[in-house]
Amino acid sequence: MGSTSQPRRGNTRQRIQDVALELFAEQGYEKTSLREIAEQLQVTKAALYYHFKTKEDILVSIFEDLNRPIEELLEWGRGQPRTLETKKQILIRYSEALKAAQPLFVFMQENQAAVRELSIGRTIKHRAISLVDLIKDPDAALTDQVRCFSALFTMHAGMMALRDAEGDPEEKRKAALEVAIELVTRAHDHGPAA
């Protein structure tokens, strides 16, 4: 069933990313050393250095890999008309990208101070603003701008805040997406500011 077309998380670089992200989430970014990552992988520090020189290099590589679909979504969205259907497609695709990037979001939630200090913090903020720009009309009233920002936060909260709530993760993701779509639909239907 086409398993050869899917990237396997088996090569050394990917194993380093997986183990590092796990350790960062468990004990915090600041408290995790390259030595611990190497020990967990049962490789030498030199082998680890071959792939990554610093913890931030590992984190940036994880971020870039997991967020490539979001970059592709931004590019796609910029070439589309600003119809309600396009906006809904952006939210649906963003929801799928968030699902794939969940381990990174868990890490970011647990390590907010560290993320703010790293280059990825600025990139995340810029991407969120770019996404909002795609789902709000340029002359949207302030309340409609708030609805569009809230739609993205709803999707993030649905992934993070509902993580410990009872229920199926896929159902929770779909519920957050439904609310996000309602917010953007309301903002879109409201029309241009008077």
mmCIF file of C-alpha atoms in Angstrom:
data_model
loop_
_atom_site.group_PDB
_atom_site.id
_atom_site.type_symbol
_atom_site.label_atom_id
_atom_site.label_comp_id
_atom_site.label_asym_id
_atom_site.label_seq_id
_atom_site.Cartn_x
_atom_site.Cartn_y
_atom_site.Cartn_z
ATOM 1 C CA MET A 1 0.000 0.000 0.000
ATOM 2 C CA GLY A 2 2.501 2.631 -1.096
ATOM 3 C CA SER A 3 4.562 2.706 2.106
ATOM 4 C CA THR A 4 7.673 3.374 0.030
ATOM 5 C CA SER A 5 6.266 6.774 -1.037
ATOM 6 C CA GLN A 6 5.936 7.917 2.572
ATOM 7 C CA PRO A 7 9.097 9.270 4.215
ATOM 8 C CA ARG A 8 10.244 6.855 6.900
ATOM 9 C CA ARG A 9 11.267 8.207 10.272
ATOM 10 C CA GLY A 10 14.163 5.785 10.264
ATOM 11 C CA ASN A 11 17.167 7.685 9.001
ATOM 12 C CA THR A 12 19.622 9.137 11.520
ATOM 13 C CA ARG A 13 18.645 12.772 10.988
ATOM 14 C CA GLN A 14 14.965 11.994 11.556
ATOM 15 C CA ARG A 15 15.725 9.794 14.573
ATOM 16 C CA ILE A 16 17.713 12.667 16.099
ATOM 17 C CA GLN A 17 14.771 15.019 15.501
ATOM 18 C CA ASP A 18 12.264 12.590 17.034
ATOM 19 C CA VAL A 19 14.351 11.867 20.135
ATOM 20 C CA ALA A 20 15.286 15.527 20.641
ATOM 21 C CA LEU A 21 11.668 16.659 20.381
ATOM 22 C CA GLU A 22 10.626 13.966 22.845
ATOM 23 C CA LEU A 23 13.325 15.057 25.334
ATOM 24 C CA PHE A 24 12.579 18.762 24.808
ATOM 25 C CA ALA A 25 8.896 18.111 25.537
ATOM 26 C CA GLU A 26 9.611 15.877 28.562
ATOM 27 C CA GLN A 27 12.272 17.846 30.390
ATOM 28 C CA GLY A 28 12.316 21.227 28.655
ATOM 29 C CA TYR A 29 14.456 22.660 25.900
ATOM 30 C CA GLU A 30 16.866 24.432 28.259
ATOM 31 C CA LYS A 31 17.469 21.351 30.404
ATOM 32 C CA THR A 32 18.175 19.006 27.489
ATOM 33 C CA SER A 33 21.784 18.682 26.325
ATOM 34 C CA LEU A 34 23.210 17.366 23.074
ATOM 35 C CA ARG A 35 24.978 14.740 25.175
ATOM 36 C CA GLU A 36 21.621 13.455 26.485
ATOM 37 C CA ILE A 37 20.212 13.320 22.971
ATOM 38 C CA ALA A 38 23.260 11.336 21.811
ATOM 39 C CA GLU A 39 22.962 8.956 24.796
ATOM 40 C CA GLN A 40 19.262 8.372 24.163
ATOM 41 C CA LEU A 41 20.067 7.555 20.524
ATOM 42 C CA GLN A 42 23.054 5.418 21.556
ATOM 43 C CA VAL A 43 25.359 7.342 19.215
ATOM 44 C CA THR A 44 28.499 9.356 19.897
ATOM 45 C CA LYS A 45 28.332 13.108 20.275
ATOM 46 C CA ALA A 46 30.501 13.297 17.137
ATOM 47 C CA ALA A 47 27.853 11.369 15.172
ATOM 48 C CA LEU A 48 25.235 13.817 16.409
ATOM 49 C CA TYR A 49 27.462 16.800 15.476
ATOM 50 C CA TYR A 50 27.758 15.431 11.955
ATOM 51 C CA HIS A 51 24.047 16.203 11.510
ATOM 52 C CA PHE A 52 23.464 19.110 13.911
ATOM 53 C CA LYS A 53 25.876 21.508 15.631
ATOM 54 C CA THR A 54 23.427 22.855 18.233
ATOM 55 C CA LYS A 55 20.082 22.127 19.871
ATOM 56 C CA GLU A 56 18.642 25.094 17.993
ATOM 57 C CA ASP A 57 19.786 23.529 14.693
ATOM 58 C CA ILE A 58 17.781 20.408 15.594
ATOM 59 C CA LEU A 59 14.728 22.438 16.568
ATOM 60 C CA VAL A 60 14.862 24.609 13.446
ATOM 61 C CA SER A 61 15.119 21.510 11.244
ATOM 62 C CA ILE A 62 12.074 19.947 12.962
ATOM 63 C CA PHE A 63 10.177 23.189 12.580
ATOM 64 C CA GLU A 64 11.047 23.497 8.886
ATOM 65 C CA ASP A 65 10.071 19.889 8.151
ATOM 66 C CA LEU A 66 6.737 20.047 9.990
ATOM 67 C CA ASN A 67 5.835 23.490 8.713
ATOM 68 C CA ARG A 68 6.611 22.940 5.025
ATOM 69 C CA PRO A 69 2.901 22.165 4.400
ATOM 70 C CA ILE A 70 2.002 25.512 6.003
ATOM 71 C CA GLU A 71 4.418 27.352 3.704
ATOM 72 C CA GLU A 72 2.858 25.546 0.733
ATOM 73 C CA LEU A 73 -0.604 26.514 1.992
ATOM 74 C CA LEU A 74 0.389 30.188 2.228
ATOM 75 C CA GLU A 75 1.750 30.086 -1.304
ATOM 76 C CA TRP A 76 -1.399 28.380 -2.599
ATOM 77 C CA GLY A 77 -3.698 30.780 -0.738
ATOM 78 C CA ARG A 78 -1.995 33.878 -2.128
ATOM 79 C CA GLY A 79 -2.884 32.733 -5.650
ATOM 80 C CA GLN A 80 -6.583 32.149 -4.916
ATOM 81 C CA PRO A 81 -9.571 34.509 -5.069
ATOM 82 C CA ARG A 82 -10.772 35.695 -1.650
ATOM 83 C CA THR A 83 -13.986 33.714 -1.749
ATOM 84 C CA LEU A 84 -15.568 32.054 1.264
ATOM 85 C CA GLU A 85 -14.794 28.665 -0.308
ATOM 86 C CA THR A 86 -11.088 29.550 -0.544
ATOM 87 C CA LYS A 87 -11.070 30.684 3.086
ATOM 88 C CA LYS A 88 -12.710 27.419 4.163
ATOM 89 C CA GLN A 89 -10.132 25.437 2.161
ATOM 90 C CA ILE A 90 -7.318 27.361 3.874
ATOM 91 C CA LEU A 91 -8.751 26.460 7.305
ATOM 92 C CA ILE A 92 -9.257 22.799 6.349
ATOM 93 C CA ARG A 93 -5.716 22.505 4.989
ATOM 94 C CA TYR A 94 -4.292 24.366 7.991
ATOM 95 C CA SER A 95 -6.099 21.971 10.325
ATOM 96 C CA GLU A 96 -4.467 19.010 8.535
ATOM 97 C CA ALA A 97 -1.036 20.681 8.739
ATOM 98 C CA LEU A 98 -1.524 21.313 12.475
ATOM 99 C CA LYS A 99 -2.402 17.660 13.017
ATOM 100 C CA ALA A 100 0.900 16.625 11.405
ATOM 101 C CA ALA A 101 2.820 19.226 13.431
ATOM 102 C CA GLN A 102 1.236 18.355 16.793
ATOM 103 C CA PRO A 103 4.471 17.118 18.451
ATOM 104 C CA LEU A 104 6.086 20.467 17.666
ATOM 105 C CA PHE A 105 3.100 22.406 19.033
ATOM 106 C CA VAL A 106 3.174 20.368 22.244
ATOM 107 C CA PHE A 107 6.858 21.250 22.589
ATOM 108 C CA MET A 108 6.176 24.944 21.913
ATOM 109 C CA GLN A 109 3.356 25.013 24.480
ATOM 110 C CA GLU A 110 5.625 23.480 27.134
ATOM 111 C CA ASN A 111 8.633 25.675 26.241
ATOM 112 C CA GLN A 112 7.129 29.079 25.447
ATOM 113 C CA ALA A 113 9.970 31.110 26.973
ATOM 114 C CA ALA A 114 12.626 29.216 24.999
ATOM 115 C CA VAL A 115 10.630 29.468 21.759
ATOM 116 C CA ARG A 116 10.310 33.252 22.147
ATOM 117 C CA GLU A 117 14.106 33.505 22.377
ATOM 118 C CA LEU A 118 14.713 31.361 19.280
ATOM 119 C CA SER A 119 14.403 32.387 15.640
ATOM 120 C CA ILE A 120 11.401 30.089 15.139
ATOM 121 C CA GLY A 121 9.333 32.253 17.511
ATOM 122 C CA ARG A 122 9.434 35.174 15.073
ATOM 123 C CA THR A 123 8.735 32.872 12.122
ATOM 124 C CA ILE A 124 5.668 31.378 13.837
ATOM 125 C CA LYS A 125 4.266 34.845 14.549
ATOM 126 C CA HIS A 126 4.875 35.933 10.936
ATOM 127 C CA ARG A 127 3.172 32.797 9.545
ATOM 128 C CA ALA A 128 0.125 33.291 11.785
ATOM 129 C CA ILE A 129 -0.249 36.892 10.580
ATOM 130 C CA SER A 130 0.156 35.746 6.956
ATOM 131 C CA LEU A 131 -2.591 33.136 7.426
ATOM 132 C CA VAL A 132 -4.952 35.679 8.974
ATOM 133 C CA ASP A 133 -4.291 37.984 6.019
ATOM 134 C CA LEU A 134 -5.493 35.197 3.699
ATOM 135 C CA ILE A 135 -8.775 34.627 5.555
ATOM 136 C CA LYS A 136 -9.753 38.216 6.333
ATOM 137 C CA ASP A 137 -10.799 40.826 3.841
ATOM 138 C CA PRO A 138 -8.357 43.754 3.461
ATOM 139 C CA ASP A 139 -10.996 46.284 4.574
ATOM 140 C CA ALA A 140 -12.580 44.080 7.260
ATOM 141 C CA ALA A 141 -14.176 45.752 10.262
ATOM 142 C CA LEU A 142 -12.274 45.326 13.518
ATOM 143 C CA THR A 143 -14.797 42.779 14.836
ATOM 144 C CA ASP A 144 -14.325 40.695 11.676
ATOM 145 C CA GLN A 145 -10.533 40.925 12.015
ATOM 146 C CA VAL A 146 -10.923 39.606 15.577
ATOM 147 C CA ARG A 147 -13.102 36.766 14.267
ATOM 148 C CA CYS A 148 -10.372 35.762 11.784
ATOM 149 C CA PHE A 149 -7.611 35.853 14.420
ATOM 150 C CA SER A 150 -9.905 33.922 16.764
ATOM 151 C CA ALA A 151 -10.457 31.257 14.098
ATOM 152 C CA LEU A 152 -6.731 30.428 14.070
ATOM 153 C CA PHE A 153 -6.475 30.548 17.859
ATOM 154 C CA THR A 154 -9.505 28.250 18.063
ATOM 155 C CA MET A 155 -7.678 25.689 15.938
ATOM 156 C CA HIS A 156 -4.518 26.005 18.063
ATOM 157 C CA ALA A 157 -6.517 25.814 21.291
ATOM 158 C CA GLY A 158 -8.448 22.859 19.935
ATOM 159 C CA MET A 159 -5.180 21.048 19.504
ATOM 160 C CA MET A 160 -3.565 22.137 22.779
ATOM 161 C CA ALA A 161 -6.282 22.887 25.320
ATOM 162 C CA LEU A 162 -8.444 19.931 24.330
ATOM 163 C CA ARG A 163 -5.469 17.563 24.320
ATOM 164 C CA ASP A 164 -6.223 16.407 27.868
ATOM 165 C CA ALA A 165 -10.004 16.522 27.498
ATOM 166 C CA GLU A 166 -11.968 13.301 27.089
ATOM 167 C CA GLY A 167 -12.708 12.192 23.562
ATOM 168 C CA ASP A 168 -11.253 11.252 20.230
ATOM 169 C CA PRO A 169 -8.447 13.614 19.072
ATOM 170 C CA GLU A 170 -9.809 13.598 15.513
ATOM 171 C CA GLU A 171 -13.296 14.566 16.732
ATOM 172 C CA LYS A 172 -11.811 17.416 18.795
ATOM 173 C CA ARG A 173 -9.832 18.650 15.773
ATOM 174 C CA LYS A 174 -12.971 18.575 13.613
ATOM 175 C CA ALA A 175 -14.967 20.447 16.268
ATOM 176 C CA ALA A 176 -12.315 23.196 16.474
ATOM 177 C CA LEU A 177 -12.251 23.394 12.657
ATOM 178 C CA GLU A 178 -16.039 23.708 12.550
ATOM 179 C CA VAL A 179 -15.948 26.636 15.006
ATOM 180 C CA ALA A 180 -13.095 28.272 13.048
ATOM 181 C CA ILE A 181 -15.100 27.984 9.819
ATOM 182 C CA GLU A 182 -18.152 29.523 11.554
ATOM 183 C CA LEU A 183 -16.037 32.497 12.688
ATOM 184 C CA VAL A 184 -14.542 33.088 9.235
ATOM 185 C CA THR A 185 -17.945 32.639 7.541
ATOM 186 C CA ARG A 186 -19.437 35.236 9.873
ATOM 187 C CA ALA A 187 -16.538 37.632 9.138
ATOM 188 C CA HIS A 188 -16.843 37.015 5.378
ATOM 189 C CA ASP A 189 -20.630 37.449 5.303
ATOM 190 C CA HIS A 190 -20.362 40.639 7.302
ATOM 191 C CA GLY A 191 -18.809 42.246 4.233
ATOM 192 C CA PRO A 192 -16.606 45.337 3.973
ATOM 193 C CA ALA A 193 -16.506 47.850 6.801
ATOM 194 C CA ALA A 194 -18.995 50.685 6.458
#
